[in-house]
């Protein structure tokens, strides 16, 4: 098994690794940084919107930008992603409108983007369930002959995202078994952010998570989840292996949840601020900025423009979230089945009639 | 004065003091005290062997609780939210529920499965479900639902003391809202009993868990309009305790059942059938059901449509009265 993959240190120094290399130039690195910065702003805006009562809840990704943007940017258009509820950075990379993500957390819908068009499934809140869906999707890819053809526009990989806590679920372990059994073209991307709400990693596993893969019969690799060059390189390699018919890979992106589990959580009840301070030194954006600046790959202008773009994004989100259309009672009934039953239609109509009795009445 | 959450916490504490075999298991119930703080402080006082933070796996939690029970412990399991009980469904309906029957009555399963249930808190998906009928439909399980702090305090202790497995439903939206005076000198009513919580003459309203409050509010409004509602808190859903219900309906001649769960094949269907069987000649109107629609629980900003509220309940009361 490979050793811990780090290609850019927290200080912003490039590192060699025997198995992995990031081959992009300064343009690409600036572009990766840009996505991380915008995603961080998106996340901060969402947290603020929740505080202002515009969202019911928010699950912050702060600290996990490199893991998510690295994994998201390594994808090809035809690849398909199965996220948890925290993959806002991957959603961003797949071109999902952040307002659609906010709409879910505002309580308007359960996800309004088109999973097929975006190659990005809906968020899954039931821990681990999506890992099996990813494997099944990958089995479909195999049956469609979209693996190992050598055609870069055809060969397809599937990604299942989940957290460290999720690795305890039966569904995730069953997904490992199925993927190995069929050599499905799937990449298991586990963001080990060290916590599952209040429970530390040690509650879930006594060995590093990536080493679990070996027991299931496929490779596992542990990557510095705060190093976007490494998460990109490792994901790209695993995706390519899957597309070529090499079977599944487990990637453990070793990172940290800098924020609360969600906006209703109070992490001071269970973890020490020292730990958070320690991880601040490993910030995923700071190291790229240091690298870009030190090597003269990005000027003050670049960062100023990016700051302005982030401000514009923030403004768009703040204004847009308040304008999102409210759900209607009809949607409640009309979205249950592909073909609504007469029984349910009658229930809908009765509710319509009931609501009509209030019209004109002072309520 | 004590909230429902604090009452459960006090009841759990008491049960743990009374019986060293009581062990709590669940996700985040230790240092955090549970996401609703129901087990707040218990790990500190009783230790990690008795208040167990489990790995993130519900089938694992309930399945290992079966083993603990076989070894003579009394596991009290917390499912973090209603929608996350399903990964444990096989363990609950095939293993927990059938153990006594399968062992020819030799082995009991004194387990309590606590589930914060139902909606009304503006939560995200899978956090507002009402799965009670699925468990009440399973022979071998008993199912109860508390609706107020005083009941919560006693019922959790009675459930833990019971030799049978009990699905214990807690109305999460009432956890931290209303307070009540807990007078320990007043003895509790038996666990498997329903209770008249408001006397009335015209229509009998049957509720449990979060809708008891809805029913009481509706009764207060109805009274101003000259209608007298009798409200019964069912408290136990399996077994049902319907003798007080029959007595009430024989007087009022009318009954409305209200719950948040989907109406189709919900508890209301069973209750309506039994009332019809027992009180047919007393009924002035069919037993009406007011429940969640037969749709998945909707996103938070549509939940007001889904939830049976005071207006929908009073609408049914009117329909019953004018039948
Ligand atoms: C089946 C199930 N059980 C419990 C929960 C409640 N829950 C939501 S997130 C979470 C912790 C998840 O931890 P992890 O997998 O590490 O992901 P992270 O939140 O850290 O990204 C829990 C227990 C759930 N959503 N689904
Ligand atoms: Mg985690």
XYZ file of C-alpha atoms and ligand atoms in Angstrom:
713
model
C 0.000 0.000 0.000
C 1.135 3.490 -0.747
C 2.358 5.727 1.981
C 0.560 8.957 2.901
C 0.346 11.027 -0.248
C 1.298 14.654 0.117
C 2.464 16.733 -2.821
C 2.259 20.184 -1.236
C 3.200 20.715 2.393
C 1.254 22.990 4.743
C 4.060 25.502 4.203
C 3.460 25.429 0.470
C 6.493 23.362 -0.572
C 6.153 20.799 -3.363
C 6.912 17.189 -2.356
C 7.758 14.165 -4.441
C 5.901 10.901 -4.074
C 6.952 7.597 -5.624
C 3.482 6.809 -6.991
C 1.713 10.116 -7.537
C 2.487 13.363 -9.240
C 0.503 16.492 -9.981
C 1.274 17.454 -13.553
C -0.751 20.638 -13.939
C 0.987 23.981 -14.313
C 0.430 27.293 -12.541
C -2.723 28.022 -14.544
C -4.371 24.868 -13.318
C -3.223 25.376 -9.758
C -4.605 28.886 -9.760
C -7.845 27.495 -11.073
C -8.003 24.855 -8.336
C -7.323 27.551 -5.780
C -10.052 29.670 -7.271
C -12.620 26.906 -6.862
C -11.555 26.316 -3.276
C -11.827 30.008 -2.470
C -15.274 30.329 -4.031
C -16.487 27.174 -2.338
C -15.218 28.462 0.990
C -17.160 31.656 0.428
C -20.255 29.711 -0.567
C -19.975 27.763 2.660
C -19.431 30.845 4.819
C -22.397 32.576 3.224
C -24.574 29.553 3.879
C -23.563 29.441 7.528
C -24.399 33.137 7.821
C -27.714 32.642 6.040
C -28.606 29.914 8.501
C -27.803 32.242 11.388
C -30.135 34.787 9.871
C -32.919 32.262 9.681
C -32.846 31.924 5.901
C -31.807 28.268 6.025
C -33.168 25.621 8.354
C -29.783 23.976 8.685
C -26.336 23.976 7.157
C -23.600 21.341 7.149
C -20.375 23.306 6.764
C -17.519 21.966 4.674
C -14.921 24.434 5.889
C -11.562 22.682 6.123
C -12.492 20.082 3.536
C -12.183 22.258 0.436
C -9.088 20.528 -0.917
C -10.564 17.065 -0.503
C -13.755 18.003 -2.279
C -12.485 20.253 -5.027
C -9.603 17.877 -5.733
C -12.012 14.966 -6.025
C -14.511 17.011 -8.012
C -12.102 18.488 -10.504
C -10.547 15.107 -11.301
C -13.867 13.939 -12.759
C -14.795 13.753 -16.410
C -18.171 14.831 -17.717
C -19.458 11.260 -18.061
C -18.446 10.231 -14.537
C -21.106 9.999 -11.868
C -20.942 11.058 -8.237
C -22.916 9.908 -5.194
C -22.494 12.532 -2.451
C -23.398 12.798 1.219
C -24.931 15.999 2.597
C -21.606 17.827 2.890
C -20.297 17.638 -0.664
C -20.953 21.262 -1.552
C -17.482 21.541 -3.069
C -18.059 18.574 -5.355
C -21.481 19.954 -6.264
C -19.757 23.174 -7.242
C -17.336 21.319 -9.498
C -20.219 19.491 -11.156
C -21.866 22.770 -12.036
C -24.738 22.482 -9.598
C -26.040 25.972 -8.861
C -25.226 26.731 -5.205
C -28.711 28.156 -4.897
C -30.057 24.666 -5.531
C -27.979 23.405 -2.644
C -29.278 26.241 -0.475
C -32.813 25.474 -1.539
C -32.475 22.024 0.021
C -31.176 23.426 3.302
C -33.834 26.122 3.254
C -36.411 23.344 3.355
C -37.922 23.929 -0.068
C -37.085 20.588 -1.638
C -34.858 17.569 -1.184
C -32.612 18.511 -4.091
C -33.684 20.177 -7.316
C -30.771 19.614 -9.662
C -30.985 16.978 -12.362
C -28.755 14.110 -11.199
C -28.376 12.777 -14.729
C -27.498 16.081 -16.341
C -25.005 16.975 -13.629
C -23.565 13.499 -13.131
C -24.198 14.223 -9.504
C -26.801 12.355 -7.555
C -28.942 13.910 -4.870
C -27.508 14.392 -1.416
C -28.052 11.338 0.772
C -28.667 11.917 4.461
C -29.052 8.329 5.547
C -25.470 7.495 6.363
C -23.822 5.155 3.883
C -26.800 4.256 1.689
C -25.349 5.959 -1.373
C -22.249 3.768 -1.389
C -24.354 0.867 -2.608
C -26.073 3.039 -5.180
C -22.688 4.017 -6.545
C -21.676 0.382 -6.889
C -24.906 -0.509 -8.640
C -24.494 2.420 -10.999
C -20.974 1.223 -11.709
C -22.335 -2.261 -12.446
C -24.598 -0.599 -14.988
C -21.599 1.154 -16.500
C -19.954 -2.241 -16.904
C -23.010 -3.654 -18.635
C -23.091 -0.685 -20.986
C -19.561 -1.463 -22.076
C -18.347 1.890 -20.838
C -15.244 0.510 -19.157
C -11.871 -0.289 -20.637
C -12.587 0.768 -24.223
C -9.709 3.225 -24.246
C -12.040 5.986 -25.392
C -11.524 8.868 -22.945
C -15.001 10.192 -23.653
C -16.676 6.865 -23.043
C -14.945 5.081 -20.203
C -16.754 5.996 -17.032
C -16.004 5.955 -13.344
C -18.325 6.369 -10.385
C -17.504 8.017 -7.061
C -19.108 7.290 -3.712
C -18.493 9.907 -1.047
C -18.852 9.209 2.643
C -17.312 10.114 5.968
C -15.253 8.304 8.565
C -18.343 7.541 10.623
C -20.073 5.999 7.636
C -17.395 3.319 7.349
C -19.120 1.569 10.272
C -22.402 1.168 8.424
C -23.372 -2.159 6.966
C -24.259 -0.512 3.657
C -20.735 0.819 3.167
C -19.173 -2.531 3.968
C -21.603 -4.294 1.662
C -20.714 -1.785 -1.034
C -17.058 -2.764 -0.610
C -17.964 -6.425 -0.994
C -20.079 -5.882 -4.091
C -17.542 -3.580 -5.717
C -14.738 -6.061 -5.153
C -16.814 -9.006 -6.254
C -17.635 -7.433 -9.613
C -14.534 -5.261 -9.953
C -16.918 -2.372 -10.412
C -15.543 0.917 -11.738
C -16.085 2.804 -8.510
C -13.928 5.013 -6.324
C -14.794 5.160 -2.640
C -13.817 8.624 -1.516
C -13.856 8.752 2.270
C -13.310 12.124 3.860
C -11.904 11.275 7.218
C -12.550 14.585 8.955
C -11.752 12.899 12.284
C -15.260 13.231 13.695
C -18.698 11.729 13.272
C -20.644 14.384 15.127
C -19.159 13.915 18.640
C -17.487 10.574 18.067
C -13.798 10.488 17.212
C -12.337 8.200 14.569
C -11.147 5.691 17.194
C -14.776 4.788 17.877
C -15.151 3.579 14.302
C -11.779 2.057 13.538
C -8.612 0.849 15.185
C -6.632 0.889 11.951
C -6.312 3.681 9.412
C -9.413 3.554 7.263
C -7.606 3.138 3.949
C -6.188 -0.157 5.179
C -9.667 -1.631 5.381
C -9.638 -1.897 1.593
C -7.029 -4.623 1.627
C -9.309 -6.954 3.520
C -11.981 -6.480 0.887
C -9.545 -7.097 -1.922
C -8.823 -3.762 -3.529
C -6.264 -1.025 -3.020
C -6.569 1.717 -0.442
C -4.616 4.923 -0.320
C -4.353 7.622 2.286
C -3.951 11.123 0.998
C -3.426 14.476 2.678
C -6.980 15.684 2.328
C -5.898 19.283 2.815
C -3.512 19.137 -0.135
C -5.420 19.705 -3.324
C -2.581 18.664 -5.586
C -2.548 15.311 -3.829
C -6.320 14.788 -3.674
C -6.537 15.657 -7.355
C -3.693 13.355 -8.378
C -4.840 10.433 -6.266
C -8.466 10.711 -7.353
C -7.533 11.058 -10.975
C -5.394 7.916 -10.793
C -8.142 5.941 -9.053
C -10.760 7.140 -11.539
C -8.515 6.176 -14.424
C -7.931 2.744 -12.938
C -11.682 2.296 -12.625
C -12.355 3.493 -16.179
C -9.760 1.070 -17.515
C -11.440 -1.843 -15.787
C -9.008 -2.107 -12.874
C -11.775 -2.127 -10.287
C -12.434 -0.180 -7.109
C -10.145 1.934 -4.953
C -10.665 3.316 -1.479
C -9.259 6.789 -0.972
C -9.020 8.071 2.566
C -8.710 11.840 2.441
C -7.218 12.698 5.797
C -8.683 16.050 6.732
C -10.513 17.885 9.467
C -13.976 19.274 10.036
C -13.060 22.810 11.091
C -16.646 23.798 11.785
C -19.518 22.300 13.686
C -21.106 19.090 12.419
C -24.069 21.224 11.423
C -25.300 24.595 12.536
C -27.234 22.942 15.395
C -24.108 21.296 16.791
C -21.863 22.665 19.527
C -18.438 21.044 19.120
C -17.047 22.663 22.272
C -18.961 19.975 24.153
C -16.732 17.207 22.863
C -13.478 18.431 21.363
C -10.615 20.651 22.405
C -9.871 23.942 20.749
C -6.188 22.933 20.683
C -7.036 20.349 18.111
C -8.768 22.914 15.941
C -5.824 25.277 16.298
C -3.453 22.519 15.250
C -5.432 21.878 12.084
C -5.623 25.578 11.257
C -1.929 25.333 10.458
C -2.774 22.798 7.753
C -5.285 24.971 5.988
C -5.949 23.792 2.437
C -6.077 27.259 0.888
C -3.209 28.918 2.741
C -0.664 26.428 1.484
C -1.648 26.934 -2.148
C -1.596 30.678 -1.748
C 1.871 30.481 -0.209
C 3.031 28.300 -3.071
C 1.579 30.565 -5.746
C 2.945 33.729 -4.206
C 6.378 32.415 -3.379
C 6.900 31.205 -6.909
C 5.460 34.292 -8.522
C 2.574 32.277 -10.041
C -0.122 34.611 -8.787
C -0.082 38.333 -8.199
C -1.961 40.518 -5.773
C -4.291 41.279 -8.655
C -5.252 37.620 -8.940
C -6.231 37.463 -5.292
C -8.006 40.809 -5.418
C -10.064 39.749 -8.441
C -10.868 36.453 -6.820
C -11.972 38.310 -3.695
C -14.268 40.448 -5.810
C -15.686 37.360 -7.517
C -16.311 35.802 -4.122
C -18.086 38.962 -2.998
C -20.259 38.840 -6.090
C -21.055 35.194 -5.433
C -21.992 36.034 -1.865
C -24.294 38.759 -3.030
C -25.927 36.495 -5.578
C -26.548 33.833 -2.940
C -27.893 36.248 -0.345
C -30.281 37.826 -2.787
C -31.159 34.590 -4.552
C -31.986 32.541 -1.497
C -34.739 34.910 -0.475
C -36.276 34.712 -3.916
C -36.488 30.935 -4.104
C -40.057 29.871 -4.779
C -41.867 28.325 -1.836
C -43.067 24.748 -2.147
C -46.725 24.305 -3.022
C -49.133 21.801 -1.497
C -49.621 20.234 -4.918
C -45.968 19.254 -5.100
C -46.547 17.209 -1.987
C -48.899 14.897 -3.835
C -47.714 15.138 -7.411
C -44.152 14.068 -6.717
C -44.898 10.813 -4.932
C -45.335 8.546 -7.929
C -44.413 8.597 -11.588
C -48.094 7.790 -12.124
C -50.246 9.255 -9.399
C -52.958 6.922 -8.141
C -56.588 7.963 -8.213
C -56.604 7.503 -4.464
C -53.816 9.997 -3.913
C -55.228 12.411 -6.470
C -58.484 12.350 -4.526
C -56.578 13.151 -1.343
C -54.917 16.073 -3.129
C -58.221 17.379 -4.414
C -59.837 17.068 -1.020
C -57.003 19.075 0.469
C -57.455 21.699 -2.247
C -61.110 21.935 -1.376
C -60.245 22.193 2.281
C -57.769 25.021 1.649
C -60.390 26.795 -0.434
C -62.644 27.021 2.611
C -60.117 29.422 4.150
C -60.010 31.749 1.164
C -61.492 35.095 1.952
C -61.833 34.147 5.591
C -59.751 36.204 7.968
C -57.255 33.784 9.419
C -40.944 22.547 36.562
C -39.365 20.162 34.133
C -39.258 19.734 30.345
C -39.971 16.463 28.595
C -36.266 16.145 27.745
C -35.213 16.686 31.348
C -37.912 14.308 32.568
C -36.590 11.546 30.315
C -33.094 12.272 31.528
C -34.253 12.016 35.146
C -36.202 8.830 34.420
C -33.209 7.209 32.746
C -31.015 8.203 35.651
C -33.447 6.682 38.121
C -33.671 3.442 36.150
C -29.885 3.219 36.027
C -29.626 3.799 39.759
C -32.250 1.157 40.477
C -30.826 -1.534 38.242
C -27.108 -1.912 37.513
C -27.975 -4.033 34.485
C -29.420 -1.076 32.612
C -27.045 -0.100 29.813
C -27.586 2.754 27.362
C -26.353 2.493 23.781
C -26.468 4.968 20.930
C -24.707 7.407 18.674
C -23.349 10.507 20.406
C -25.137 9.724 23.691
C -21.978 9.854 25.807
C -19.946 12.992 26.006
C -22.385 14.949 23.865
C -25.380 13.673 25.811
C -27.208 12.867 22.588
C -28.181 15.321 19.882
C -31.245 16.206 21.975
C -29.319 16.021 25.273
C -31.611 13.319 26.655
C -28.652 11.450 28.128
C -26.877 14.592 29.264
C -24.440 13.905 32.100
C -25.238 10.200 32.349
C -21.931 8.976 30.969
C -20.072 11.223 33.364
C -21.966 9.728 36.296
C -22.352 6.099 35.251
C -19.246 5.562 33.131
C -18.543 4.444 29.591
C -19.576 0.849 30.254
C -23.119 1.889 31.009
C -23.540 4.803 28.641
C -22.035 3.577 25.429
C -21.175 5.719 22.424
C -21.505 3.223 19.592
C -20.002 3.102 16.134
C -22.276 4.628 13.506
C -24.412 1.597 12.667
C -28.002 1.114 13.783
C -28.181 -2.568 12.950
C -25.028 -2.908 15.004
C -26.576 -1.044 17.911
C -29.770 -3.088 18.093
C -28.077 -6.362 17.192
C -25.474 -5.987 19.907
C -28.198 -4.927 22.322
C -29.828 -8.302 21.640
C -26.610 -9.967 22.722
C -26.380 -7.832 25.840
C -29.953 -8.744 26.720
C -29.146 -12.428 26.226
C -26.344 -11.936 28.708
C -28.733 -10.506 31.295
C -28.451 -6.778 30.658
C -31.300 -4.365 30.032
C -30.260 -2.365 27.007
C -31.838 0.995 26.339
C -31.060 1.969 22.790
C -31.259 5.480 21.395
C -31.957 5.849 17.690
C -30.778 9.335 16.813
C -33.741 10.206 14.594
C -36.835 8.262 13.509
C -35.683 8.015 9.895
C -32.520 6.204 10.940
C -34.189 3.262 12.610
C -34.563 1.428 9.312
C -31.021 0.080 9.050
C -31.944 -1.740 12.304
C -35.303 -2.935 11.010
C -34.282 -6.546 10.499
C -32.837 -6.775 13.991
C -35.976 -5.257 15.470
C -38.684 -7.181 13.631
C -36.922 -10.503 13.094
C -34.690 -10.768 16.119
C -35.867 -8.574 18.973
C -39.581 -9.087 18.393
C -39.461 -12.856 17.974
C -36.901 -13.931 20.547
C -39.391 -14.867 23.262
C -41.567 -16.787 20.825
C -38.670 -18.557 19.142
C -37.160 -19.677 22.432
C -40.457 -21.257 23.458
C -40.823 -18.511 26.028
C -37.506 -19.270 27.711
C -35.807 -15.979 26.887
C -37.293 -12.535 27.199
C -35.986 -9.434 25.452
C -36.169 -6.608 27.981
C -35.009 -3.940 25.577
C -36.165 -0.375 25.123
C -35.673 1.278 21.749
C -36.037 5.010 22.201
C -36.943 6.930 19.070
C -37.369 10.703 18.863
C -40.246 10.773 16.410
C -42.570 12.943 14.350
C -42.066 16.371 12.874
C -42.791 20.020 13.306
C -39.224 21.139 13.949
C -38.368 22.314 10.436
C -35.790 19.578 10.032
C -34.126 18.199 6.923
C -35.112 14.918 5.258
C -35.590 11.723 7.359
C -35.740 13.643 10.648
C -39.528 13.875 11.073
C -40.930 10.416 10.470
C -43.705 8.648 12.330
C -43.004 4.919 11.951
C -45.157 3.702 14.858
C -47.613 1.625 12.842
C -44.786 -0.439 11.387
C -43.746 -1.480 14.871
C -47.253 -1.796 16.258
C -47.919 -4.163 13.346
C -45.117 -6.421 14.535
C -46.172 -9.057 17.084
C -43.660 -9.348 19.906
C -43.008 -5.632 20.134
C -44.826 -3.240 22.390
C -45.074 0.394 21.382
C -45.719 3.400 23.594
C -45.605 7.152 23.040
C -45.294 9.810 25.702
C -46.829 13.242 25.323
C -45.813 15.227 28.408
C -42.994 15.470 30.964
C -44.727 13.613 33.767
C -45.630 10.637 31.630
C -42.152 10.696 30.122
C -40.550 10.414 33.542
C -42.626 7.421 34.597
C -43.121 5.693 31.281
C -39.414 5.414 30.503
C -38.833 3.738 33.867
C -41.802 1.434 33.428
C -40.638 0.527 29.940
C -37.158 -0.306 31.164
C -38.609 -2.454 33.952
C -40.854 -4.329 31.527
C -39.671 -7.791 30.443
C -40.725 -7.249 26.819
C -39.110 -5.202 24.064
C -40.626 -1.758 23.809
C -40.391 0.829 21.093
C -40.507 4.053 23.057
C -41.571 7.055 20.995
C -40.651 10.552 22.097
C -42.300 13.586 20.479
C -39.162 15.516 19.622
C -40.896 18.796 19.040
C -42.081 18.790 22.669
C -38.670 17.955 24.151
C -37.828 21.465 25.186
C -41.118 23.306 24.905
C -43.683 22.773 27.645
C -42.826 22.255 31.275
C -44.761 20.470 33.991
C -44.562 20.058 37.742
C -43.364 16.583 38.627
C -44.882 15.537 41.953
C -43.237 12.284 42.968
C -45.953 11.701 45.554
C -48.496 11.124 42.792
C -48.129 7.524 41.653
C -47.935 6.826 37.913
C -50.698 5.138 35.963
C -49.797 1.741 34.497
C -47.642 1.842 31.361
C -50.098 0.113 29.051
C -53.036 2.343 29.741
C -54.672 5.176 27.887
C -55.859 8.203 29.809
C -58.593 10.786 29.515
C -56.743 14.092 29.606
C -59.766 16.351 29.136
C -63.381 15.610 29.860
C -65.998 16.507 27.263
C -69.428 15.616 25.963
C -69.730 16.040 22.204
C -66.850 14.346 20.399
C -64.080 12.016 21.576
C -60.656 12.935 20.191
C -57.944 10.289 20.312
C -54.325 11.317 20.123
C -50.850 10.285 21.212
C -47.383 11.810 21.289
C -47.211 15.255 19.679
C -50.878 15.407 18.677
C -52.122 15.300 22.271
C -51.122 18.926 22.522
C -52.837 19.653 19.207
C -55.989 17.987 20.503
C -55.954 19.891 23.778
C -55.481 23.173 21.934
C -58.333 22.261 19.618
C -60.535 21.441 22.595
C -59.856 24.865 24.097
C -60.845 26.555 20.843
C -63.888 24.328 20.364
C -65.105 25.120 23.843
C -65.314 28.807 22.938
C -67.454 27.802 19.995
C -69.704 25.759 22.216
C -68.375 22.298 21.385
C -67.104 20.083 24.139
C -64.293 17.689 23.186
C -63.158 14.770 25.265
C -59.449 14.141 24.672
C -57.863 10.777 25.304
C -54.117 10.249 25.224
C -53.709 6.702 23.936
C -50.160 6.450 25.360
C -49.863 2.786 24.395
C -50.171 1.817 20.726
C -49.456 -1.857 21.105
C -51.173 -3.176 23.037
C -53.993 -0.659 22.689
C -55.971 0.176 25.803
C -59.357 1.015 24.348
C -61.738 0.393 27.257
C -61.684 4.094 28.223
C -62.131 4.949 24.559
C -65.192 2.730 24.190
C -66.699 4.170 27.372
C -66.147 7.673 26.033
C -67.518 6.983 22.565
C -70.595 5.327 24.014
C -71.292 8.676 25.666
C -70.328 11.055 22.838
C -71.297 8.887 19.873
C -68.501 10.462 17.847
C -64.767 9.897 17.545
C -61.881 11.490 15.677
C -58.370 10.003 15.702
C -55.440 12.289 15.043
C -51.822 11.383 14.352
C -48.959 12.694 12.283
C -48.268 9.366 10.625
C -49.649 8.660 7.171
C -53.376 8.059 7.387
C -53.453 4.977 5.195
C -53.060 1.932 7.465
C -52.006 4.153 10.341
C -52.945 3.652 13.988
C -56.161 5.509 13.280
C -57.343 2.742 10.994
C -57.023 0.147 13.732
C -58.621 2.356 16.340
C -61.512 3.211 14.023
C -62.103 -0.451 13.246
C -62.161 -1.436 16.906
C -64.489 1.394 17.867
C -66.792 0.390 15.053
C -66.788 -3.202 16.252
C -67.420 -2.325 19.887
C -69.570 0.792 19.745
C -71.455 0.425 16.478
C -74.854 1.162 17.930
C -73.628 4.214 19.819
C -72.034 5.885 16.820
C -73.727 8.954 15.362
C -71.034 9.322 12.698
C -68.216 7.197 11.280
C -64.941 7.406 13.161
C -62.882 10.008 11.313
C -59.142 10.052 10.894
C -56.960 13.133 10.674
C -53.390 12.311 9.792
C -50.413 13.026 7.653
C -51.130 12.593 3.973
C -50.078 9.488 2.101
C -46.965 11.187 0.830
C -43.412 11.170 2.098
C -42.800 13.718 4.816
C -42.301 16.961 2.899
C -39.485 19.492 3.018
C -39.607 21.773 6.048
C -41.327 24.686 4.345
C -44.223 22.465 3.351
C -44.603 20.577 6.610
C -47.419 22.824 7.810
C -49.496 21.330 5.012
C -48.654 17.797 5.986
C -49.068 18.028 9.724
C -52.545 17.648 11.131
C -53.026 20.941 12.906
C -55.753 22.453 15.009
C -57.751 23.564 11.965
C -57.739 20.190 10.281
C -58.706 18.542 13.525
C -61.565 20.971 14.112
C -62.666 20.506 10.529
C -63.012 16.782 11.217
C -64.858 17.520 14.453
C -67.330 19.645 12.473
C -67.776 16.922 9.887
C -68.434 14.436 12.629
C -70.973 16.701 14.305
C -72.814 17.461 11.075
C -72.737 13.950 9.648
C -28.360 5.944 9.191
C -28.059 7.224 9.898
N -27.803 7.209 11.218
C -27.566 8.349 11.875
C -27.558 9.546 11.226
C -27.322 10.834 11.987
N -26.016 11.400 11.586
C -25.965 12.359 10.658
S -24.387 12.752 10.282
C -23.763 11.656 11.388
C -22.285 11.513 11.520
C -21.627 11.240 10.209
O -20.247 11.190 10.359
P -19.293 10.952 9.121
O -19.718 9.753 8.354
O -17.907 10.959 9.633
O -19.543 12.218 8.166
P -19.315 13.765 8.502
O -20.615 14.276 9.031
O -18.200 13.878 9.460
O -19.015 14.420 7.195
C -24.804 10.992 12.050
C -24.620 9.994 13.109
C -27.839 9.525 9.850
N -27.863 10.659 9.126
N -28.084 8.362 9.208
Mg -16.601 12.561 9.795
